[in-house]
C-alpha positions as a printed Julia matrix, in Angstrom:
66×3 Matrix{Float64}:
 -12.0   -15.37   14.41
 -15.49  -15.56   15.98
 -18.2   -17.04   13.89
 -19.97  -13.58   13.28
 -17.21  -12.37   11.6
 -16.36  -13.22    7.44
 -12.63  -14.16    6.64
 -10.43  -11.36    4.75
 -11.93  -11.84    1.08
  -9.25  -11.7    -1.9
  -8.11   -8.51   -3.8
  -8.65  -10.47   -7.09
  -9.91   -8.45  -10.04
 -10.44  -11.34  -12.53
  -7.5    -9.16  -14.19
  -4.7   -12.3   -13.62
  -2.1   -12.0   -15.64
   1.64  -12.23  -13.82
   4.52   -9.91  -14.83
   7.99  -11.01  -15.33
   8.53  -10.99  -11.57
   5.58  -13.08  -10.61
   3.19  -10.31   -9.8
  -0.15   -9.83  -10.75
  -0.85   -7.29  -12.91
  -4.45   -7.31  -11.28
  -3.98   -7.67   -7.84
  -0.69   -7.43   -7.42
  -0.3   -10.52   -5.32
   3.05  -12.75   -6.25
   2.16  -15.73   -7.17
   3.13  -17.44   -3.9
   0.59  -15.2    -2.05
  -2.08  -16.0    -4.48
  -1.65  -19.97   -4.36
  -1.31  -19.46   -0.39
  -4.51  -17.15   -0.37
  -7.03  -19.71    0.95
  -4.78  -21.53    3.87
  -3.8   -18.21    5.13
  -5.2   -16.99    8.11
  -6.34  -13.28    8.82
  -2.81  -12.12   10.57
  -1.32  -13.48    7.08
  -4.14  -12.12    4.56
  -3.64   -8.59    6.45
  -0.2    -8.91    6.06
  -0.46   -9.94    1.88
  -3.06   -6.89    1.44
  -0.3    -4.64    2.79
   2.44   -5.95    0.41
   0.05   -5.97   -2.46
  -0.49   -1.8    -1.2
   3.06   -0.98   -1.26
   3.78   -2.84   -4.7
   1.01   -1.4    -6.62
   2.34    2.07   -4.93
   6.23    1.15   -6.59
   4.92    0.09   -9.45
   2.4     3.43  -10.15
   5.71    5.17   -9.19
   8.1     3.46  -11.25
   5.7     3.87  -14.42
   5.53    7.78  -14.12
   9.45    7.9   -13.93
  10.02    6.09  -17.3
C-alpha cells in the first residue's frame, strides 16, 4: 500500500446485531471477520467485502423464498 492511498474502510452500519450463525445482521460480516477487521490487510479486507456480498445476496434470497 503506498502512503497516498487510505486502507479498505469497514462495511459497518452501526446496525450490529449477530444472527444465530454469527453474522451481522448489519454488515453481514461473521464475527471472526469483524474482530479480524483491523489486522487484516487489503488482499484480506477485499476478500471479507466479497463474502459479506454473497451472504447478504443468500440471505435477501432465502427471505423471499419463505
Amino acid at each position: 500500500m503506498s502512503t497516498d492511498q487510505l486502507p479498505i474502510q469497514s462495511p459497518c452500519i452501526s446496525l450490529c446485531t449477530l444472527n444465530e450463525n454469527d453474522i451481522c445482521v448489519g454488515c453481514y460480516r461473521h464475527i471472526d471477520e469483524i474482530t479480524g477487521w483491523h489486522s487484516a490487510d487489503d488482499r484480506r479486507r477485499t476478500e471479507i467485502l466479497n463474502n459479506c456480498a454473497t451472504r447478504k445476496s443468500d440471505l435477501t434470497k432465502s427471505k423471499h423464498t419463505l
